Each structure stands twice: as structure tokens, then as C-alpha cells.
XYZ file of C-alpha atoms in Angstrom:
516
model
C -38.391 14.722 -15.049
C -40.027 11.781 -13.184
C -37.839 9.240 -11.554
C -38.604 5.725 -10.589
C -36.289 3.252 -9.196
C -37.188 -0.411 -9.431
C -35.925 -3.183 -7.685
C -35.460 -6.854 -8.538
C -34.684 -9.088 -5.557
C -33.561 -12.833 -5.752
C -30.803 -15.220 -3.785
C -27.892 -14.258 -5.716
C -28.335 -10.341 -6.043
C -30.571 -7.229 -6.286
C -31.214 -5.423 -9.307
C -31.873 -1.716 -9.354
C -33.429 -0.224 -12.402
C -33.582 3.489 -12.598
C -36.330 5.210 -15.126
C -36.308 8.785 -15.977
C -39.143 9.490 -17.732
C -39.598 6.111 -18.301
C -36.499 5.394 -19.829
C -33.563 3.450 -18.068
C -31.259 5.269 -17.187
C -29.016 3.528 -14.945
C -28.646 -0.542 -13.540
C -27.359 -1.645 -10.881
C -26.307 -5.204 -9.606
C -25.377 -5.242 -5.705
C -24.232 -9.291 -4.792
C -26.332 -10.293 -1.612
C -22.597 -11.060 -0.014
C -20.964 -8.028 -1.307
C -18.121 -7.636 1.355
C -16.290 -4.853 -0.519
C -18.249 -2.015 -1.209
C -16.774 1.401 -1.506
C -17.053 3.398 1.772
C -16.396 0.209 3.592
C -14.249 0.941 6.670
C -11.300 -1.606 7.577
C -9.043 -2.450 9.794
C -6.324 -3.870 7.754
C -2.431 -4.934 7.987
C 0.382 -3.309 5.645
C 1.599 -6.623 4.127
C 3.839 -4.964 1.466
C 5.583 -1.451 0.928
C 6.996 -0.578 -2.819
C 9.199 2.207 -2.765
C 9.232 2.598 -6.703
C 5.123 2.755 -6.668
C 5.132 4.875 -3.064
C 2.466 2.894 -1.815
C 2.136 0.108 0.277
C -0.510 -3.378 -0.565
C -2.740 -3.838 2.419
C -4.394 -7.142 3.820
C -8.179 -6.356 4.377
C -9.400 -9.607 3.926
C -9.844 -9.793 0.605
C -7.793 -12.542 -1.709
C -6.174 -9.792 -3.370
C -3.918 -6.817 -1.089
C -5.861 -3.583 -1.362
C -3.324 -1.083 -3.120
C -2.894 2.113 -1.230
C -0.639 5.167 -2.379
C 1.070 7.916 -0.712
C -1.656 10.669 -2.062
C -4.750 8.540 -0.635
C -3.069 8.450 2.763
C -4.393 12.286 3.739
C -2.279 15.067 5.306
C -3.345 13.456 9.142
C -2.734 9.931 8.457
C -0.300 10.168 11.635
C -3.049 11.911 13.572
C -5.133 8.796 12.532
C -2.635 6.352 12.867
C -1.783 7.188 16.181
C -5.640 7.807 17.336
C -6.123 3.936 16.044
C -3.212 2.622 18.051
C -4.363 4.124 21.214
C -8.203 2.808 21.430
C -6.939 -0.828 19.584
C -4.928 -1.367 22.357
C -6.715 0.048 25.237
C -9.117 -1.729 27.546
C -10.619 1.721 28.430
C -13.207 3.430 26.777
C -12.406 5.272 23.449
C -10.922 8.035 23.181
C -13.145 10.767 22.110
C -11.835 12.277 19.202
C -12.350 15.798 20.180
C -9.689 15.318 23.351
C -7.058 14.189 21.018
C -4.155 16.159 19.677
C -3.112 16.100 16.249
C -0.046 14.851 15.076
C 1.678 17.331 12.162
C 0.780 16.456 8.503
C 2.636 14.573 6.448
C 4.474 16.322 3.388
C 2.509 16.086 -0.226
C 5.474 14.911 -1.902
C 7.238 12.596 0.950
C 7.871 8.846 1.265
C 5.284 6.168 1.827
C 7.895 4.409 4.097
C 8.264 7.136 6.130
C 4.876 7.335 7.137
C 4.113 3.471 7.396
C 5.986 -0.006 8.684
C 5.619 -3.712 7.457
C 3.057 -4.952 10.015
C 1.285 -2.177 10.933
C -2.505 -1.818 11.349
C -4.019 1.109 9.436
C -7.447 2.169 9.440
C -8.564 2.038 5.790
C -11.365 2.868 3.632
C -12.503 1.292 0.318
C -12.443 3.826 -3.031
C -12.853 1.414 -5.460
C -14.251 -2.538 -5.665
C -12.091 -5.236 -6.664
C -12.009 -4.851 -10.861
C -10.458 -7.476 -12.621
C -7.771 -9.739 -10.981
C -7.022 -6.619 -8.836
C -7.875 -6.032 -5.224
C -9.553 -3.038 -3.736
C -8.033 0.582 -4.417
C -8.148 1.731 -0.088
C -8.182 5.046 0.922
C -6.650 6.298 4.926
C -8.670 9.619 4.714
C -12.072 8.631 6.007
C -14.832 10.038 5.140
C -19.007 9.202 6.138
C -21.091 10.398 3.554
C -24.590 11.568 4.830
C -28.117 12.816 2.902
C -26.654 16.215 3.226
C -23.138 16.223 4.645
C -20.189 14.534 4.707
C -18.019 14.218 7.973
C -14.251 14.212 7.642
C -12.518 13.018 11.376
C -9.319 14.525 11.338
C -9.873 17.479 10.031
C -11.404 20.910 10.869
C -12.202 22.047 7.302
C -15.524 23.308 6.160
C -16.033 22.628 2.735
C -19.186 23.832 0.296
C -19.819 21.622 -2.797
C -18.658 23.910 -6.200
C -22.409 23.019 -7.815
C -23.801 25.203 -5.144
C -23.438 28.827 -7.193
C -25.191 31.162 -5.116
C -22.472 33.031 -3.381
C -25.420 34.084 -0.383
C -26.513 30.340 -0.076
C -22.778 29.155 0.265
C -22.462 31.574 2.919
C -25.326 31.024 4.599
C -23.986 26.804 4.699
C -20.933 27.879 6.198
C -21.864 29.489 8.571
C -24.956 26.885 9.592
C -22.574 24.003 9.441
C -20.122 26.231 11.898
C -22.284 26.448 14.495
C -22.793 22.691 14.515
C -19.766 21.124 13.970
C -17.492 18.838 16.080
C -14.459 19.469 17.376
C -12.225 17.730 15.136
C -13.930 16.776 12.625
C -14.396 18.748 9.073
C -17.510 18.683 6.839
C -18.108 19.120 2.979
C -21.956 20.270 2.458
C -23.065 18.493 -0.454
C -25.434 19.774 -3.781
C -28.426 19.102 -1.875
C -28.067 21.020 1.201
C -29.015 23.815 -0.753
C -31.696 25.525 0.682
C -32.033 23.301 3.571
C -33.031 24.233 7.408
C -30.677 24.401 10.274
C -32.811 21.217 12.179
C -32.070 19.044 8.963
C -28.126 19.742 8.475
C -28.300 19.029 12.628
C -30.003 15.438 12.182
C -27.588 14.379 9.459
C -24.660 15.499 11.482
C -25.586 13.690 14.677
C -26.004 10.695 12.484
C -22.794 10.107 10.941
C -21.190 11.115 14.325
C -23.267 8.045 15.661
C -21.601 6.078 12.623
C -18.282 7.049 13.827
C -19.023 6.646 17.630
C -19.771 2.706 16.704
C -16.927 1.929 14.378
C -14.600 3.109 17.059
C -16.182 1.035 19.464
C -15.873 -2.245 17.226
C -12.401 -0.641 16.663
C -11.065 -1.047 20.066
C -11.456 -5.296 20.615
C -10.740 -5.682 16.568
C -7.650 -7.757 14.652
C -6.871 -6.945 11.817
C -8.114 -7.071 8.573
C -11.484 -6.550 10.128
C -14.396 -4.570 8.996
C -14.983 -2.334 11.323
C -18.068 -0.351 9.856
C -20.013 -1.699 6.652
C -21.464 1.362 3.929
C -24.806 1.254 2.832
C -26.320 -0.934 0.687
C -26.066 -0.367 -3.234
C -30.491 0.660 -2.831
C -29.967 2.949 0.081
C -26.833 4.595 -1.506
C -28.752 5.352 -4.158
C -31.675 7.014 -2.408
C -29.803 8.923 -0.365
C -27.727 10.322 -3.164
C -31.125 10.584 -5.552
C -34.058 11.068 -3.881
C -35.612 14.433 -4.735
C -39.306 15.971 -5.068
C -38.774 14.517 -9.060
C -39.163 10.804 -7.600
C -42.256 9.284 -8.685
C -41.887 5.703 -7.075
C -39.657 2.834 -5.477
C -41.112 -0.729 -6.554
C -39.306 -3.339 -5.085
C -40.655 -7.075 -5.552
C -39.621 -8.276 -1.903
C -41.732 -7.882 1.518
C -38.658 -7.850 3.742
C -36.658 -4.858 1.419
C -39.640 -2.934 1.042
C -40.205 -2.510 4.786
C -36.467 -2.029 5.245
C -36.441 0.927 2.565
C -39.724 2.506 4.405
C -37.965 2.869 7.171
C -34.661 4.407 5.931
C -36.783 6.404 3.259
C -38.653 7.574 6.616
C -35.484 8.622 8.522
C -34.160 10.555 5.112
C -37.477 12.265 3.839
C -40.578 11.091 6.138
C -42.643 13.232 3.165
C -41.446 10.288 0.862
C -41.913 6.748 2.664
C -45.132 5.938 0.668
C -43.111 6.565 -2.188
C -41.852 2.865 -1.347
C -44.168 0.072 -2.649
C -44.266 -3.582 -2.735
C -44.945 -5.340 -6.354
C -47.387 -7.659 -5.818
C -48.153 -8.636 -9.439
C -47.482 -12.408 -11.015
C -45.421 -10.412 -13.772
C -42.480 -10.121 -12.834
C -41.241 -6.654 -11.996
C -38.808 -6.099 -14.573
C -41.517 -7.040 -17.357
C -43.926 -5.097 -15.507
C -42.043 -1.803 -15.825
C -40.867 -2.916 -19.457
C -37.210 -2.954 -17.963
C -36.220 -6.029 -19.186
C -37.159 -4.997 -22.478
C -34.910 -1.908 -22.326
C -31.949 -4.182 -21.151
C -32.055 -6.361 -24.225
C -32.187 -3.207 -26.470
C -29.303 -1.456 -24.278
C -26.661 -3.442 -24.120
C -24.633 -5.538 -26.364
C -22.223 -4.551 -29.392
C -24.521 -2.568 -31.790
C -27.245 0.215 -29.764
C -29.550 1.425 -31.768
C -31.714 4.430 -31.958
C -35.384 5.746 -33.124
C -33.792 7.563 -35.942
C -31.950 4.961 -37.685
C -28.519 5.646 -36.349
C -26.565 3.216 -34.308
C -23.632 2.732 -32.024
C -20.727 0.538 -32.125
C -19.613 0.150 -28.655
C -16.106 -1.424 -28.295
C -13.947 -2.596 -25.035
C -10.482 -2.776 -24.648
C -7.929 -3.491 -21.804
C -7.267 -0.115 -22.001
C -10.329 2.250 -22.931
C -13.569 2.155 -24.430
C -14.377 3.475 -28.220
C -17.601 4.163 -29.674
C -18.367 4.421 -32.959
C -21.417 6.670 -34.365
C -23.173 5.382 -37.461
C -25.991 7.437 -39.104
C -27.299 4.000 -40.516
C -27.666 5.708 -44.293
C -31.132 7.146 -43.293
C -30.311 11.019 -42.880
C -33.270 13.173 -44.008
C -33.340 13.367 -47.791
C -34.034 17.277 -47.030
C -30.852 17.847 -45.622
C -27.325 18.263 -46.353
C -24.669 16.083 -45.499
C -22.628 18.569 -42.753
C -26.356 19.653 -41.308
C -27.446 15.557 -41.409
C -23.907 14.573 -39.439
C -24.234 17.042 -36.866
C -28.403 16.318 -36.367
C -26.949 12.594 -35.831
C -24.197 13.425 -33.875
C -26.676 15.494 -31.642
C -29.216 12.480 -30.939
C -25.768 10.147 -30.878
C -24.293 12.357 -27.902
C -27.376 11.848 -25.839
C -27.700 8.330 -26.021
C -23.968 7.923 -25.328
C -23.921 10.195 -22.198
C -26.989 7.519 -21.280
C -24.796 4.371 -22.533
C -21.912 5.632 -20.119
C -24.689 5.897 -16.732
C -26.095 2.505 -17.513
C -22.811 0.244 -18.383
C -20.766 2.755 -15.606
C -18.210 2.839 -18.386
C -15.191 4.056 -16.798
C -11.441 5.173 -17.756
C -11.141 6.272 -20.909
C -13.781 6.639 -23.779
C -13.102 7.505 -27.220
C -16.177 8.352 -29.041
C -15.672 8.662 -33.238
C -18.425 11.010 -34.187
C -19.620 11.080 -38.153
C -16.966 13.721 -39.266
C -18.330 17.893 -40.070
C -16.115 20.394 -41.873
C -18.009 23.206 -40.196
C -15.920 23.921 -36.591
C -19.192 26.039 -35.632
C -20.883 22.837 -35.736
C -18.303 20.760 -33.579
C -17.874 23.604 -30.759
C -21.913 23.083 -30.457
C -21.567 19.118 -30.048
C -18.990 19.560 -28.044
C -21.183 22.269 -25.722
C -24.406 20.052 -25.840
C -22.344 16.460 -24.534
C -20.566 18.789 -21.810
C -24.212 19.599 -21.288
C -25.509 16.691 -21.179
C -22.895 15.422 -19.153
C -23.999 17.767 -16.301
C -26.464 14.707 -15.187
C -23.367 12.083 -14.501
C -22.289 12.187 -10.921
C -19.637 10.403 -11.751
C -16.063 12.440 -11.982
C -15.496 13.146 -15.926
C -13.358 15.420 -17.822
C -13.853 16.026 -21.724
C -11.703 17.377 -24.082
C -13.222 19.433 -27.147
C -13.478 17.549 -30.549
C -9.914 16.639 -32.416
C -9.088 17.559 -35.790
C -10.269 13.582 -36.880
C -13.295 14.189 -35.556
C -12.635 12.631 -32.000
C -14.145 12.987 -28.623
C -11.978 11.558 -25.265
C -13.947 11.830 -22.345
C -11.966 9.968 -18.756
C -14.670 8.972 -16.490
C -13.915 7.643 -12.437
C -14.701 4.118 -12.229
C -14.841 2.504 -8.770
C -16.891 -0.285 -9.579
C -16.450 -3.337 -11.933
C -18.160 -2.077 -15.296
C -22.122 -3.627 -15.844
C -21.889 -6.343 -18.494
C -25.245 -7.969 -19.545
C -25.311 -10.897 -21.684
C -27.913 -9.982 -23.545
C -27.576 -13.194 -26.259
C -29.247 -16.485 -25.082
C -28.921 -19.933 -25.819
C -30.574 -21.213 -28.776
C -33.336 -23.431 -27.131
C -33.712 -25.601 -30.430
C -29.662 -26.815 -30.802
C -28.798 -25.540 -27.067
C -25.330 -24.077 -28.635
C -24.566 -26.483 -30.668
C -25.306 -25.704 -33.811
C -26.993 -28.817 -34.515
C -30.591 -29.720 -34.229
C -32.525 -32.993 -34.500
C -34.673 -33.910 -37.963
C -37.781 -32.325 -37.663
C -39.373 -35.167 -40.587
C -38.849 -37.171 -36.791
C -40.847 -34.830 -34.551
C -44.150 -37.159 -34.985
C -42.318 -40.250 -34.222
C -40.627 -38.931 -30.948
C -44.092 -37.411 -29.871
C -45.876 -40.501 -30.787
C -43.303 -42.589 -28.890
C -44.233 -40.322 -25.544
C -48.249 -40.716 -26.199
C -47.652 -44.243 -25.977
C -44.982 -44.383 -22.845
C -48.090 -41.817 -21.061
C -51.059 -43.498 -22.117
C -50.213 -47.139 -21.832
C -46.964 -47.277 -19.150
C -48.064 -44.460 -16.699
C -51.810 -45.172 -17.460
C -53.086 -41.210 -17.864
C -56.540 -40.381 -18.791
C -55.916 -37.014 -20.253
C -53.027 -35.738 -22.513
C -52.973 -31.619 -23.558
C -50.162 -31.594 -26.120
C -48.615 -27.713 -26.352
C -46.644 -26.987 -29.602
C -45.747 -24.667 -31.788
C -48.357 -23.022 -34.084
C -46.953 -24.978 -37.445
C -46.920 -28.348 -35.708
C -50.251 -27.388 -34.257
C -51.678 -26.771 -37.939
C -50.041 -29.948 -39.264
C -51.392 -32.569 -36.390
C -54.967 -31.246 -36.921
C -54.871 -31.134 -40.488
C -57.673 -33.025 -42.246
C -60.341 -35.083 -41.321
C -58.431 -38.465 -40.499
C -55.978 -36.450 -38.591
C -53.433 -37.555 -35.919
C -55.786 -36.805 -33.259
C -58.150 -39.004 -34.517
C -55.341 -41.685 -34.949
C -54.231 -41.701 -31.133
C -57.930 -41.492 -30.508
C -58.857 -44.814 -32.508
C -55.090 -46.473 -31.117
C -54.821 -45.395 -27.281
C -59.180 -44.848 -26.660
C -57.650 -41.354 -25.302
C -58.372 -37.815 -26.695
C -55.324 -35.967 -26.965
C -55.916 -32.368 -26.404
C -53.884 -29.709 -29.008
C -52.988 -25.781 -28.145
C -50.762 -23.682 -29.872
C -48.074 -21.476 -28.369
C -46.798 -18.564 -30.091
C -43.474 -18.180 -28.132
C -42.393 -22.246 -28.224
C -39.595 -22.471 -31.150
C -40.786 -24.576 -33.981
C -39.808 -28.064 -32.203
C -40.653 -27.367 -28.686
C -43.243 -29.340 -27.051
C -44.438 -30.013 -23.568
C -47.668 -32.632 -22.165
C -49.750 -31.833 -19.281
C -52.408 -33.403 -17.831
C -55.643 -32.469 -16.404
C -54.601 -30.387 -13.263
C -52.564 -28.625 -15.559
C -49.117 -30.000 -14.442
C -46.828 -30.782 -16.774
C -45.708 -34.484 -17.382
C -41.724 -34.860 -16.968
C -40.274 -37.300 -19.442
């Protein structure tokens, strides 16, 4: 499977398109002034504890408290607490972590009020994005995730990821990432450190050590809420986490990204960098790759597919239900249980792409065309599990009910993408209303005139739409030969396929168009 991520820059945002095979897979919209992004690292105050909730609301900075519970605190949230109190209020230089001691951990079913005070500055680090009207979901038990590795401080746990099924090749990690790691800090070996060298799990380690190194240092003069150390950005998250030998390309539309991504792509995989390149072309990127296209046809209310069928894809405050239609165009050849499950088959693909693209998260309740044959459902259930493999996202899916239903819960820890995909009606501009078209001709001649004889042009090239086109140069006395014979101009006529039917525009001879 080829991969190709394309990128979309402009003031307001970038856009990141991923194509497998062609086909989008995934979209992603990262604000250009994003100041909550999960894995963000803050300083923050406790503002607010709730005994009833055990958890406490935390000022970071954002208009919202971040919520934090007793479970996201981490068994050495003293050990951490009491680390960040020493080097925030200590004119020396930090404390390296691997002199301190640990404090004892904290029980798994105590109270968050014995752990924390009103007023107290906690080192904090974002899970999810502000959804909603709610603020950021904050976790204390930090964690740097690298290409290859993640580094835990406060901890002295080594970790293997449970995709890694070799039993040899999990050993073989453990005892690689043993003889590098820190004093006091733990490490969870990620899916793709499998089969990596030594040198490579070495470089990765050293680098998030330097990430921690520098957060501590803006640690020690900060007030809180502060950011202390800022997460990747949405493009280099994604590379890190997806870059593979299956990546084709990385088009990005703007000079100052594109050398940015070389470099990290060069620091990550310096067998890839060339893999970055800069879209030059006057079409627009998104055209270019057809990912526009694929937008329009993805999102929305009704999704349909190459074999007739459709989806129905609901949202509620609480979950998400999809609907699968066969559209009434099942193979004349086949039988109604063996014509349901063939549609439910293609259905459960497209869905398992529907949840990657729109990030769909909490629950999902997906109404598959009903079968009588339970062989048939344990196989659609099998194939979406399958299928499901590709999400990275946490999921869990229970088998098929006896009304035919799948629930899948997916983690969500960013606001769900919504595209508008509808657009204004140019002709009425929403309103429902638009303007006689018996008066098109006056309204145009009543410009001609303001041009010709007010603003004294020479040259007029009227663009309209093919059926106005047809109608001024019908006949041999036509209205070009009437503004001819009235104005001693020639008024130039071209047809344009995509204006709607009372759209025109007037441009003169360099080709600029003439504002009215």
C-alpha cells in the first residue's frame, strides 16, 4: 500500500490529506495558533477540587479549567509533585532527575484531596483538546513520545508494545532498551521498534531526554499556568507516527514547511528527506491530488459507494449511528441473505474509513442490513475487527446484536472533523430568491453603457454563461451588432461552462476584470 500525505498551507490553518492508494484516508486540520495540543506540557494551578467527581479543574491557561481525575494523576504524582516544587523554586540548577528520591505511590483507589491542595502548581500534560464548551482533559503522568520510544520520568518500567508478537524480538527490545536507559525514567518501545538497531533506539532516547532536560529548565523561572514544553506539530506527529518504507510522497504547497519537514524527516529517516517536496503547480494542491474532490464525496449526511449502497451517517450529543443502505441495486443473481452480507462487507470497509477521516469518537452504532444466517454475521463481525486493525486509535467492538447491531467505542482526544461540504447558492446567495432573468439584458446593457461612455474603455470581453452566450449572438442583427452600431465599440463574447446561468463578469484588454 502506497502512502502519500499532502499538505495544504494558508493563514488560518494547515490541511493534511492522507492517500492510501490514492484514496483519502484520513484529514487533518491543525489551527496555525493551536495552543492546546495533546502532549502539551503545563505548568498549571489547581483552581478547583470536587470530592464527588475525585478530580480536581486545573487553570492552564485556557478559558475553560482543564479537568483532571484521580486515575490520570499516576502512581508517582508525589514523586513529581515534589520534584516540581524543588527546581520551581530554586535559583540553582535543576535537579537531575536521576539524584532524586521517590516519594511512595499513591493508592489506586484513594482521594484526590489527599494527594492535591487548592493553589497548588502541578505539572500537567494535555490528553485530550478542548471539545465542545469543555476545557482540556490533563493528564500528571508525563510521557514524551519519540519515533521509536516513549520516555516515562518517574518511573523505571520497561514496557514492549502488545502488537510486537515475536516473543524473541520482544526480548531482544528489552534487553536493548536496558542497557540504555536512564536512571529514573521508564520506557514503552513502540510497534515500530521492531527490528530496529541498537544506534537507532540510542538516538531516539537521547532525544526525548534532551526534551525533558529543556522543559525543566523553562520549569524552574515559570508561573503558573505556563507552557512549559510545546508537542509537535499536527504534520510532524503524523510522520513520526506514519512514516514507513510504504510512503510514496509528502507534497506540501509552502516553501517555509517544506524545508522545515526536510529537516525533521532528515533527523527521523535521512533515507526519506527527498520524500518531502514542494508543489509548485498553479493548481492548487488539493485539486492537484483530486483531494478536494474526495472531501465533497466524503463527508456530509448520505456517503455513497461504487456499488450502489450508501450510508446514513447520524450525530448525536451522545454517540454516532450509521445506517447501511444497499440502495435496491443488489445483484439480480443473488439471494437476499448472500446480497445483505456482500453489502454489509463493502459497507464495513468504508465505515472503518468514515471513522479515520471524520475521527469519529465515543460511541458508534452502526445498523447493518439485517441476515438470518449467524455464520454470516460472525464473518462481518471478523472482517470489521479486521479491518479495524489499521485505526491507531483505541477501539473496542462488540460482536453483532440480535437486531442486527454493531457498537464499536472509539478514544477521541480531538474535536471531531466536520466539513461543510454544501455551499452557498451563488445565483440567490441563500436566499431563496433570485432576480428575473427576462432583466439580465437590461442590467448588462445598463453596465456597457456606464463602461463605454462614463469610464471611456476601448475594449469590453463579456464572460457568461453558455445559454446567455447562445442567445446574445443569435442571428444576424444580434446584440453585438447593436452595442456595436450604439457605443462604436466591439463587445467581445466567451462562454464559461462553470458560471451559473446568470453570472457574468467584463474585462478589458489586459485581461483584468472591470469592478462595478
Amino acid at each position: 500500500m502506497e502512502k502519500d500525505l499532502i499538505i495544504n498551507v494558508n493563514s488560518n490553518d494547515i490541511s493534511i490529506a492522507l492517500l492510501e492508494d490514492g484514496l483519502l484516508t484520513e484529514i487533518h486540520k491543525e489551527k496555525q495558533d493551536n495552543n492546546y495540543s495533546v502532549g502539551d506540557l503545563y505548568l498549571g494551578k489547581i483552581k478547583k477540587i470536587t470530592p464527588a467527581l475525585n478530580a480536581a479543574f486545573v487553570n492552564v491557561g485556557h478559558e475553560k479549567d482543564a479537568f483532571l481525575h484521580y486515575h490520570d494523576l499516576g502512581p508517582k504524582v508525589r514523586s513529581l509533585n515534589k520534584y516540581v516544587k524543588l527546581v520551581n523554586n530554586s535559583k540553582k540548577p535543576p535537579l537531575l532527575i536521576k539524584d532524586f528520591e521517590f516519594e511512595p505511590e499513591i493508592l489506586k483507589t484513594g482521594r484526590i484531596q489527599d494527594v492535591l491542595a487548592v493553589n497548588q502548581n502541578i505539572l500537567v500534560q494535555v490528553a485530550k483538546e478542548p471539545i465542545s464548551s469543555k476545557g482540556p482533559r490533563i493528564t500528571s503522568e508525563i510521557a514524551f513520545p519519540g519515533r521509536y520510544l516513549v520516555l516515562v520520568p518517574f518511573s523505571n518500567r520497561i514496557s514492549v508494545s502488545q502488537k510486537i508478537k515475536d516473543f524473541e524480538e520482544r526480548n531482544r527490545l528489552k534487553k536493548l532498551v536496558r542497557s540504555i536507559q536512564p536512571a529514573n525514567f521508564g520506557i514503552i518501545v513502540r510497534t515500530v521498534a521492531e527490528n530496529r538497531k541498537l544506534s537507532e533506539l540510542e538516538a531516539d532516547v537521547n532525544s526525548l531526554v534532551e526534551k525533558w532536560t529543556n522543559a525543566v529548565e523553562k520549569l524552574q523561572n515559570a508561573e503558573a499556568p505556563n507552557r512549559i514544553h510545546g508537542e509537535l506539530s499536527r504534520t510532524s506527529t503524523l510522520l513520526r507516527d506514519l512514516l514507513n518504507e510504504s510512503f510514496n510522497s509528502i507534497v506540501v504547497d509552502d516553501e517555509k514547511l517544506a524545508a522545515e519537514l526536510k529537516n525533521y524527516v532528515a533527523t527521523i529517516a535521512p533515507e526519506k528527506k527527498d520524500l518531502v517536496k514542494l508543489h509548485k503547480s498553479r493548481v492548487p494542491v488539493f485539486e492537484h491530488f483530486n483531494v478536494d474532490k474526495q472531501i465533497k464525496s466524503s463527508f456530509g449526511k448520505k456517503v455513497s459507494m461504487k456499488s450502489g449502497a450508501y450510508l446514513i451517517v447520524e450525530h448525536t450529543e451522545a454517540m454516532h449511528v450509521i445506517d447501511v443502505n444497499s440502495g435496491h441495486r443488489l445483484k439480480k443473481e443473488l439471494n437476499q441473505e448472500t446480497g445483505a452480507y456482500e453489502t454489509n462487507l463493502v459497507s464495513a470497509k468504508e465505515i472503518v474509513r468514515q471513522l479515520r477521516l471524520r475521527d469519529m469518537g465515543g460511541i458508534i452504532v452502526i445498523d447493518f442490513i439485517d441476515m438470518v444466517d449467524k455464520e454470516n454475521r460472525r464473518k462481518l463481525f471478523d472482517y470489521l475487527r479486521d479491518e479495524m486493525k489499521t485505526d491507531k486509535a483505541r477501539h473496542t467492538i462488540l460482536p453483532v446484536s440480535k437486531f442486527g447491531l454493531i457498537q464499536i467505542t472509539r478514544q477521541r482526544v480531538r474535536p471531531e472533523m466536520e466539513i461543510e461540504i454544501l455551499e452557498q447558492c451563488p445565483v440567490c446567495q441563500g436566499t431563496g430568491e433570485v432576480k428575473a432573468s427576462v432583466l439580465i439584458t437590461d442590467e448588462i446593457e445598463n453596465n456597457l453603457r456606464y463602461i463605454f461612455q462614463d469610464q471611456n474603455e476601448k475594449y469590453v470581453e463579456l464572460r457568461v454563461h453558455p445559454f446567455i452566450f447562445a442567445y446574445f449572438g443569435k442571428g444576424i442583427y444580434n446584440h453585438q451588432w447593436k452595442w456595436f452600431i450604439k457605443y462604436h465599440r466591439w463587445v467581445k463574447l466567451k462562454a464559461v461552462n462553470s458560471y451559473h446561468f446568470l453570472e457574468y463578469h467584463m474585462f478589458n484588454k489586459e485581461g483584468d476584470e472591470i469592478k462595478l
